[in-house]
């Protein structure tokens, strides 16, 4: 079972029409709904399960600029601006706080990579610096070993995934958005060459434009429309502990990532290493993903698992007057890889021996939507006027979520975008552009 998620009251009456229909109730969809409702634009959000039921409640909770691909920097800076005001905007507790994020390194190569990233980030004035010696020890109080250096961004923060997206969705609803949970969108109706409605399991909603923010489901939804959107899933496994005294700064290393939670416990996971289900899309998108597979081969664990069988059996098109795959499986709730979680816990105990006695409260898994260059799609789809996608956040969508949802809302309604959306165009793997994978931090 996934972690407990704050509830959001669902609207029971499905509107006959709206201006914008949003498919997906994760942090991206909820943030887009809040943006639109705050600007007085009618919007209906449909979620097949419950708000934040998948990766938006299962992630680490980091809101980081540290280690970002350069293409994401303007968007994450904007997103952190939104996060810092999020409790006021939502009139709720999202758990956001500025705690800093640090990547630690042991080698000269680590330090060179960190220095190159600092040079890249300098124009954004986010306070990034290399820390060493006593400064890194102060950020890791009680650590059982020393590190050569750390890449530290003091202006970064974290929030609580089980609180944040629901708080954003509730705020959107108070401002006029219609939020309909347990209502799968089966497909899109088109007329006069563009989107004119979404077809849900409860009926039809006429609309001018659609934002597709379906996370790990988005590529399948696009396939049903005849669109090719290269995206795969990887399984992330996470655990949380009971409350314990420990370090405050979110910290990453190859065998461990940890974050102090609002409840006093810790969210812990391996720093690198993911289970990758072998599915039909693995072959369909092999060409686009090959450069990433070569670069990340050591940290990826291909597996035939339950998700493999589910996707082998799943149709890629279906009649819109019958149940869709989104109704057959409301929530992707995979079992965590307990061996990888144990490796992360062992690393935490080696580093901070006091964790030997702390109880593990829960473990969970979640499927991350990944693109070939590990940069999201936030883009209009030229083949279907009126359709905007916001997906492929590759394991770092929570922190960038408020800005990404805002940008998707702006693109969908032809407003001036808050940042340049060109790097996130969905056509970048089919327009002859080279596949560029950002530097490893």
mmCIF file with all atom_site columns, C-alpha atoms in Angstrom, residues 68 70 108-123 128 130 151 439-441:
data_model
loop_
_atom_site.group_PDB
_atom_site.id
_atom_site.type_symbol
_atom_site.label_atom_id
_atom_site.label_alt_id
_atom_site.label_comp_id
_atom_site.label_asym_id
_atom_site.label_entity_id
_atom_site.label_seq_id
_atom_site.pdbx_PDB_ins_code
_atom_site.Cartn_x
_atom_site.Cartn_y
_atom_site.Cartn_z
_atom_site.occupancy
_atom_site.B_iso_or_equiv
_atom_site.pdbx_formal_charge
_atom_site.auth_seq_id
_atom_site.auth_comp_id
_atom_site.auth_asym_id
_atom_site.auth_atom_id
_atom_site.pdbx_PDB_model_num
ATOM 1  C CA . UNK A 1 68  ? 19.107 20.101 -12.228 1.00 0.00 ? 68  UNK A CA 1
ATOM 2  C CA . UNK A 1 70  ? 20.379 23.416 -17.264 1.00 0.00 ? 70  UNK A CA 1
ATOM 3  C CA . UNK A 1 108 ? 38.354 14.548 -7.595  1.00 0.00 ? 108 UNK A CA 1
ATOM 4  C CA . UNK A 1 109 ? 35.943 13.751 -10.441 1.00 0.00 ? 109 UNK A CA 1
ATOM 5  C CA . UNK A 1 110 ? 33.003 14.427 -8.107  1.00 0.00 ? 110 UNK A CA 1
ATOM 6  C CA . UNK A 1 111 ? 34.457 17.797 -7.224  1.00 0.00 ? 111 UNK A CA 1
ATOM 7  C CA . UNK A 1 112 ? 35.018 18.681 -10.895 1.00 0.00 ? 112 UNK A CA 1
ATOM 8  C CA . UNK A 1 113 ? 31.393 17.828 -11.730 1.00 0.00 ? 113 UNK A CA 1
ATOM 9  C CA . UNK A 1 114 ? 30.149 19.875 -8.799  1.00 0.00 ? 114 UNK A CA 1
ATOM 10 C CA . UNK A 1 115 ? 32.314 22.835 -9.820  1.00 0.00 ? 115 UNK A CA 1
ATOM 11 C CA . UNK A 1 116 ? 31.010 22.682 -13.395 1.00 0.00 ? 116 UNK A CA 1
ATOM 12 C CA . UNK A 1 117 ? 27.433 22.686 -12.106 1.00 0.00 ? 117 UNK A CA 1
ATOM 13 C CA . UNK A 1 118 ? 28.160 25.671 -9.840  1.00 0.00 ? 118 UNK A CA 1
ATOM 14 C CA . UNK A 1 119 ? 29.492 27.573 -12.855 1.00 0.00 ? 119 UNK A CA 1
ATOM 15 C CA . UNK A 1 120 ? 26.353 26.753 -14.843 1.00 0.00 ? 120 UNK A CA 1
ATOM 16 C CA . UNK A 1 121 ? 24.014 27.776 -11.994 1.00 0.00 ? 121 UNK A CA 1
ATOM 17 C CA . UNK A 1 122 ? 25.822 31.013 -11.108 1.00 0.00 ? 122 UNK A CA 1
ATOM 18 C CA . UNK A 1 123 ? 23.617 33.302 -13.278 1.00 0.00 ? 123 UNK A CA 1
ATOM 19 C CA . UNK A 1 128 ? 25.114 27.384 -4.679  1.00 0.00 ? 128 UNK A CA 1
ATOM 20 C CA . UNK A 1 130 ? 31.040 23.804 -2.744  1.00 0.00 ? 130 UNK A CA 1
ATOM 21 C CA . UNK A 1 151 ? 27.465 20.577 -3.712  1.00 0.00 ? 151 UNK A CA 1
ATOM 22 C CA . UNK A 1 439 ? 25.555 16.081 -16.890 1.00 0.00 ? 439 UNK A CA 1
ATOM 23 C CA . UNK A 1 440 ? 25.569 13.538 -14.086 1.00 0.00 ? 440 UNK A CA 1
ATOM 24 C CA . UNK A 1 441 ? 25.901 15.182 -10.664 1.00 0.00 ? 441 UNK A CA 1
#
